[in-house]
Coordinates of C-alpha atoms and ligand atoms in Angstrom, one line a residue:
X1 CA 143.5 102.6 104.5
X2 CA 141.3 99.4 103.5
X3 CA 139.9 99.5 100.1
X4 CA 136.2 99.1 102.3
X5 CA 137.1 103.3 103.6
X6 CA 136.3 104.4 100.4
X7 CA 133.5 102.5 98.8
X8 CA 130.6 105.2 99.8
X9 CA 127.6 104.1 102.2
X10 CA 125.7 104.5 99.3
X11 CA 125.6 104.3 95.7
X12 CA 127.0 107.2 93.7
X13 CA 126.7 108.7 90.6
X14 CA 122.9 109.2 90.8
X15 CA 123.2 112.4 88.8
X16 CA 124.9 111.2 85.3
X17 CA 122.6 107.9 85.7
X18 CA 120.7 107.7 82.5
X19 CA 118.7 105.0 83.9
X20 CA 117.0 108.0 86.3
X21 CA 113.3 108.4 85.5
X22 CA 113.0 111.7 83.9
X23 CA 109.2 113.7 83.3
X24 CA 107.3 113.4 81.1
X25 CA 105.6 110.3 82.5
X26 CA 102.8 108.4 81.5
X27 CA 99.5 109.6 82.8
X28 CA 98.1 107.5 85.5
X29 CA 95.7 107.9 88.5
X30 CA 95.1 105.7 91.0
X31 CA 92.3 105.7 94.1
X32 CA 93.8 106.8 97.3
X33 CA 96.2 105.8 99.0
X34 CA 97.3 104.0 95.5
X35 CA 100.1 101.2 95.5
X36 CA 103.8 102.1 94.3
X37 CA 103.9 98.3 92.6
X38 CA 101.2 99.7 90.6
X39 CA 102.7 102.9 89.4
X40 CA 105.1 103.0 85.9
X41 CA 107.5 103.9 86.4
X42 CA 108.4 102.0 89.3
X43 CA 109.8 104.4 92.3
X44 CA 113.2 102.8 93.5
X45 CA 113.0 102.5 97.1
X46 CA 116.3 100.9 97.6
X47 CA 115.4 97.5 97.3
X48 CA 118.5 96.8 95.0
X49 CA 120.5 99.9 95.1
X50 CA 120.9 101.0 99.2
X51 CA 123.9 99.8 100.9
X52 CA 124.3 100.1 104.6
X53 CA 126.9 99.9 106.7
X54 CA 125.8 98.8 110.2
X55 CA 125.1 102.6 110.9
X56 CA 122.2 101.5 113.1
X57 CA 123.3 98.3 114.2
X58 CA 120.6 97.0 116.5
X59 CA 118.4 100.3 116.6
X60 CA 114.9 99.5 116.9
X61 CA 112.2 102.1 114.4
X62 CA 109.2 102.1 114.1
X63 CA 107.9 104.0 110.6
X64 CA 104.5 105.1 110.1
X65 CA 104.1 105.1 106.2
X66 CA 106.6 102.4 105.8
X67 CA 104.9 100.6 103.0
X68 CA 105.7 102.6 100.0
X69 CA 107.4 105.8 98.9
X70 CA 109.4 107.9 101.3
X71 CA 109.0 105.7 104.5
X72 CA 109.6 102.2 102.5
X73 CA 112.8 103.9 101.6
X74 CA 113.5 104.6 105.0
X75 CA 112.6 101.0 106.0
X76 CA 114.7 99.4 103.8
X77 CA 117.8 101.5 104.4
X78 CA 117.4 101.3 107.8
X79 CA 117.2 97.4 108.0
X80 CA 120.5 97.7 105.6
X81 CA 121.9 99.5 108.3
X82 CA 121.1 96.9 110.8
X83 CA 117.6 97.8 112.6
X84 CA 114.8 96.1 113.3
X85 CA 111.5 97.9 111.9
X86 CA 108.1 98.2 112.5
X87 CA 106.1 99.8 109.9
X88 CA 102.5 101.3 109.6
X89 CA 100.2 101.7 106.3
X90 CA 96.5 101.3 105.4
X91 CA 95.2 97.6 105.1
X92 CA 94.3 98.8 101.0
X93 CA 98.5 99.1 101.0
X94 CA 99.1 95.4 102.2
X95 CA 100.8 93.9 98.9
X96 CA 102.9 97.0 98.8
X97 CA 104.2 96.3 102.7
X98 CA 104.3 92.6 102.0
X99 CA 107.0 93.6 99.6
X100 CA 109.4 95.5 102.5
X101 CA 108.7 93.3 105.3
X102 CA 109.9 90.5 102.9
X103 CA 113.0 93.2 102.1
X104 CA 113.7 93.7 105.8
X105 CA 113.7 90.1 106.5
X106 CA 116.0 88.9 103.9
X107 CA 118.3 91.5 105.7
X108 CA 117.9 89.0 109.0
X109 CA 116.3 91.6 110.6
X110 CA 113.0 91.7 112.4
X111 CA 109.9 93.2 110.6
X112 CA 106.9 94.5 112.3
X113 CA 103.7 95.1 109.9
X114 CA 100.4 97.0 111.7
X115 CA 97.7 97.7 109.3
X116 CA 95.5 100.5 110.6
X117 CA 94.0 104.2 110.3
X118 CA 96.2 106.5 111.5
X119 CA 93.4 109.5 111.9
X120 CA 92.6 107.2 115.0
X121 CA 93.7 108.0 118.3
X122 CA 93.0 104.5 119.8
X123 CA 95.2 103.0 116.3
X124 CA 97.8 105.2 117.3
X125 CA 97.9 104.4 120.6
X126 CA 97.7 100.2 120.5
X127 CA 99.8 100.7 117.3
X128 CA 102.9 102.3 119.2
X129 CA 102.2 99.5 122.2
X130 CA 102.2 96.8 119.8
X131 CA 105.2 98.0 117.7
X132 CA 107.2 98.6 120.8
X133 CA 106.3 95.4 122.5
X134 CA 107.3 93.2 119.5
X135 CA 110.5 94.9 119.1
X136 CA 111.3 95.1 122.5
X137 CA 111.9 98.8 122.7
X138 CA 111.9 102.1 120.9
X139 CA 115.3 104.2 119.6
X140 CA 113.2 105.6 115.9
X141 CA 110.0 107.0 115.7
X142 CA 109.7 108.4 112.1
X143 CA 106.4 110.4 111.7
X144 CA 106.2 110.1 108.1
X145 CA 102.5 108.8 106.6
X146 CA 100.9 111.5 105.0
X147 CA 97.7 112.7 103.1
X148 CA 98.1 114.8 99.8
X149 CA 94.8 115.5 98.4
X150 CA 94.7 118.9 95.6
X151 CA 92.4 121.2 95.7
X152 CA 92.2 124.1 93.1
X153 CA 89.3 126.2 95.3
X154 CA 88.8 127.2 98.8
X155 CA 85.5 127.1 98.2
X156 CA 85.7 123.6 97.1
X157 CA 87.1 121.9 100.0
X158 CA 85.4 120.4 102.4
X159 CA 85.7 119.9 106.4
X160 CA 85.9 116.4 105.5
X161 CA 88.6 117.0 103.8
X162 CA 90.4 119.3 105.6
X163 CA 89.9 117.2 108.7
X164 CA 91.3 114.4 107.1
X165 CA 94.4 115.9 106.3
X166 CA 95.1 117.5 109.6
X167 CA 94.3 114.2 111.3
X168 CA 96.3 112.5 109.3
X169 CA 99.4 115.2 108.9
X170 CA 99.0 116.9 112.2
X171 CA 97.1 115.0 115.1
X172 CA 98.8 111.5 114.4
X173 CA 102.3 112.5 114.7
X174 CA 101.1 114.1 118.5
X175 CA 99.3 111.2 119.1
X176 CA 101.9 108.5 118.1
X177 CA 104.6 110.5 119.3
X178 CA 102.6 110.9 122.9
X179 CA 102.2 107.3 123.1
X180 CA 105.9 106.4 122.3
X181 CA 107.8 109.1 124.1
X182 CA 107.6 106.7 127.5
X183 CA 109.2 104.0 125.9
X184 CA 112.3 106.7 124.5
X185 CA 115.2 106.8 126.7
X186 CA 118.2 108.9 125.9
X187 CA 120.1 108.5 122.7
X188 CA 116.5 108.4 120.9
X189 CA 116.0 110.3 117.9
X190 CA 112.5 111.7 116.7
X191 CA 111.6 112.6 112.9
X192 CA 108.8 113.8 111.0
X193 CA 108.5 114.0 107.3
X194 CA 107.3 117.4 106.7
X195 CA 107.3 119.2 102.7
X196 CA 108.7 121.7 100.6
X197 CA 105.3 122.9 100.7
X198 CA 105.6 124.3 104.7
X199 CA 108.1 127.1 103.0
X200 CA 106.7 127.1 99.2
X201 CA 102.7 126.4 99.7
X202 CA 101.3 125.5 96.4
X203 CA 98.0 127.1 95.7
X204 CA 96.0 123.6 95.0
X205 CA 97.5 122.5 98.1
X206 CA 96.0 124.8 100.9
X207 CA 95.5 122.4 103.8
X208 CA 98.3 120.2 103.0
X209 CA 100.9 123.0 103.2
X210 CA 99.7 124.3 106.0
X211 CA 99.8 120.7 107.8
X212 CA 103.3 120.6 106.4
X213 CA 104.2 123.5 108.1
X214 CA 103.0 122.1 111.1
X215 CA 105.3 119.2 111.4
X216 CA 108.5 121.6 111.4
X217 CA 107.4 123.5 114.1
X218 CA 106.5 120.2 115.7
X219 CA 110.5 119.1 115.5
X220 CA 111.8 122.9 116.1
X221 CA 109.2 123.3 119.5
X222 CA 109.5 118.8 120.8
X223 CA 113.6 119.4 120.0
X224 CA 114.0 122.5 122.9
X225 CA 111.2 120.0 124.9
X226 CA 113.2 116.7 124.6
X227 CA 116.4 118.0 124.6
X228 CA 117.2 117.9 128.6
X229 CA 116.3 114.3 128.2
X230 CA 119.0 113.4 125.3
X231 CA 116.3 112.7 122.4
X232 CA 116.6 114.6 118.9
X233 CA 113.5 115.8 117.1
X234 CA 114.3 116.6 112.9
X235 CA 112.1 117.5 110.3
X236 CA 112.7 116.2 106.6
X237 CA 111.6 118.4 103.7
X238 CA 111.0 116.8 100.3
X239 CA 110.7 118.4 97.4
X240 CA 109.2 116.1 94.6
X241 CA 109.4 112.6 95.0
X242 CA 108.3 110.1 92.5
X243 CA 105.9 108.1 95.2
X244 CA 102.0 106.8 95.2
X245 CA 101.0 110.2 97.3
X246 CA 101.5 112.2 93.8
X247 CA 99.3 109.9 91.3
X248 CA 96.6 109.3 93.8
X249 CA 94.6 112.6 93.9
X250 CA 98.6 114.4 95.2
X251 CA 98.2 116.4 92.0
X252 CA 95.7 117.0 88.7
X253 CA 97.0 113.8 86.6
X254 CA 98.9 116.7 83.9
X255 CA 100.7 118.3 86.5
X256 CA 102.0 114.5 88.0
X257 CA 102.9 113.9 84.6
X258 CA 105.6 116.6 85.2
X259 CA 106.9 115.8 88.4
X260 CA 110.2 117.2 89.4
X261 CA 110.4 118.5 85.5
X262 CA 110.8 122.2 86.9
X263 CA 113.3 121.7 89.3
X264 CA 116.9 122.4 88.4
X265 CA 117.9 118.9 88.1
X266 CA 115.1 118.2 85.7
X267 CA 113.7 115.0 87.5
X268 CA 111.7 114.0 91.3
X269 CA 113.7 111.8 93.0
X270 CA 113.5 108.6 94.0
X271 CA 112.5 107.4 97.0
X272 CA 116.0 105.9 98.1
X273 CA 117.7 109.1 97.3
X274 CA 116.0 110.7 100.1
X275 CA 116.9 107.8 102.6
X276 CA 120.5 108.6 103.5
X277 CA 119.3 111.7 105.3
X278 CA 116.7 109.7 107.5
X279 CA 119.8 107.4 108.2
X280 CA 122.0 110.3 109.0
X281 CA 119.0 111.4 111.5
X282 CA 118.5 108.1 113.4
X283 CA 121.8 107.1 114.1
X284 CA 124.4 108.1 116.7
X285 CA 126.2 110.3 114.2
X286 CA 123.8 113.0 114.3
X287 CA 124.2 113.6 118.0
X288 CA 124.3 117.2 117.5
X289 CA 121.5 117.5 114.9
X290 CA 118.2 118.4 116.6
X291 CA 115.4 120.9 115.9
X292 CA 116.4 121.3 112.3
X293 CA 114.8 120.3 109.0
X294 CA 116.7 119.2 105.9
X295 CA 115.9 119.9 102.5
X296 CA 116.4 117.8 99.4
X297 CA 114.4 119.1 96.7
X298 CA 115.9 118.5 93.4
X299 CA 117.8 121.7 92.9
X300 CA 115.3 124.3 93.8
X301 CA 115.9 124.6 97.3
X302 CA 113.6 125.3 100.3
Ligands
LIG401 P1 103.2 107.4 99.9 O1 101.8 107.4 99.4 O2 104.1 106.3 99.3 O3 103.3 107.3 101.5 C1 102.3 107.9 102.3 C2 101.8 106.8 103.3 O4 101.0 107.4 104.2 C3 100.9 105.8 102.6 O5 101.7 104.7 102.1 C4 100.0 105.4 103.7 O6 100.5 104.2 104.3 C5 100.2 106.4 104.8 N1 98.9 107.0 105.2 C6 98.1 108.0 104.6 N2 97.0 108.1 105.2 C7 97.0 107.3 106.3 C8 96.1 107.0 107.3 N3 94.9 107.7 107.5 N4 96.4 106.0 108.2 C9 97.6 105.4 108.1 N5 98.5 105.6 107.1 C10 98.2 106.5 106.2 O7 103.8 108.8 99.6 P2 105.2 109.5 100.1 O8 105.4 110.6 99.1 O9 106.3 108.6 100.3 O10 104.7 110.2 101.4 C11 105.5 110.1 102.6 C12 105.6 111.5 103.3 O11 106.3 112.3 102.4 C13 104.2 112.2 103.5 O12 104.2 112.7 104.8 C14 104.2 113.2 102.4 O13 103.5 114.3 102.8 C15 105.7 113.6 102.3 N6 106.1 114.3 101.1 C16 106.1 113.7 99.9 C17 106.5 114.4 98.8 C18 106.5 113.8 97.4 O14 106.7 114.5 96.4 N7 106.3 112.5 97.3 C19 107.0 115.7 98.9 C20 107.1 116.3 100.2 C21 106.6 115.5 101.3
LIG402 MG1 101.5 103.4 100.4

């Protein structure tokens, strides 16, 4: 066996690492969506410590999100592993996805940045046909932007609100997933970043959770759908993650001060260490894997 079999795909030791961000954190609040380049400490997405190992060696994704947080992450390890990526984000979020394109390139791989409003249909829809046409094709969709806005009383919460979330949470992964699905062929793999919060629901978080608990029965009902036609559909589960979402109206500035503190392993975690899973998801390794969701939530399980 070379000494190459047993280096890991990616870095170990992340639990006895002193240099892990540990609560309490300064306070900080930032307008949504917020910037990660802004936010002390600064989340690790990967940009120095993912390693790939051609696990999705010319793979085409597209990543809605992709800017910052949980879908930068993604990005990043997924142009390690050898894909060309497309990524979605607000045009407020553009220094933050000037920062991964400039990642994914340095990798030699193609990167694909579409500014736009995902509550849109018509975005969704010219998005997908502008991602798919500058990549040439379409083997990753990951259905992972998001909006996280608390709020402590029913009473308090508007349909504005409300509406936001679901259109962000709910109607754009049907609407970017209806507009990619005829540019999927066999092989394809489907994934949607869903929450903690669709099994745990938070009580400052009423719409979000229940968006949250939307996007696994999305995977668990488009897996059985997609299925006869060889594409996987997975949900991802986060527990807390140290990303923008969380210090820009995610949580009351106290409680983000805290993040991760409760779980057993005493932290939230950072973007990157969330990645591998996506990988794992995407690439021709998790054949079998469809209509499931993964957890990876610090200790305190699902
Ligand atoms: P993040 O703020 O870094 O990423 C969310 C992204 O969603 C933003 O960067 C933004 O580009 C995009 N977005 C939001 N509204 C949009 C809109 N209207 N149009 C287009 N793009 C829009 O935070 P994150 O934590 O990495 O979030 C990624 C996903 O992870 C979200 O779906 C979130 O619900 C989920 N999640 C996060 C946590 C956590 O603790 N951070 C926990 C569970 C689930
Ligand atoms: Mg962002």
């Amino acid at each position: 066996m070379s000494s190459d079999a047993i280096i890991p795909p990616f870095r170990s030791g992340a639990i006895d690492n002193p240099n892990l961000p540990t609560p309490d954190f300064p306070a900080q609040e930032q307008r949504f969506p917020g910037l990660a380049q802004e936010m002390t400490p600064q989340p690790d997405h990967g940009e120095t410590s993912y390693r790939g190992t051609g696990r999705l060696k010319g793979k085409r994704a597209l990543i809605t999100g992709g800017d910052s947080g949980i879908g930068a992450a993604a990005a990043i390890a997924f142009a390690r592993e050898g894909a060309d990526v497309a990524i979605t984000y607000l045009p407020d979020e553009q220094p933050d996805a000037d920062r991964v394109v400039a990642i994914i390139q340095a990798e030699g791989r193609t990167a694909i940045a579409i500014p736009g409003d995902l509550r849109e249909e018509a975005f969704c829809k010219e998005m997908v046909e502008s991602a798919v046409s500058q990549l040439g094709g379409l083997d990753v969709l990951v259905n992972n932007a998001g909006r996280q806005q608390f709020c402590n009383n029913l009473e308090d919460l508007t349909t504005q609100d409300f509406d936001a979330t679901m259109k962000t949470n709910v109607y754009a992964p049907f609407w970017v997933t209806k507009a990619a699905l005829p540019h999927m062929d066999k092989g394809a793999s489907i994934i949607v970043t869903s929450s903690v919060q669709a099994f745990s629901p938070s009580a400052h978080l009423f719409d979000y959770a229940q968006s949250k608990a939307a996007n696994v029965a999305f995977a668990q009902s488009l897996a059985k759908q997609l299925a006869p036609r060889g594409i996987r559909v997975n949900a991802v589960c986060p527990g807390p993650y140290w990303t923008a979402l969380q210090i820009s109206g995610g949580q009351p500035t106290d409680k983000a001060t805290e993040h991760g503190k409760s779980q057993p392993l005493g932290r939230p975690g950072q973007p990157v260490e969330i990645a591998p899973i996506y990988v794992l998801l995407a690439s021709d390794e998790g054949s079998y894997i469809t209509g499931e969701y993964f957890g990876s939530v610090g200790g305190g399980g699902l």
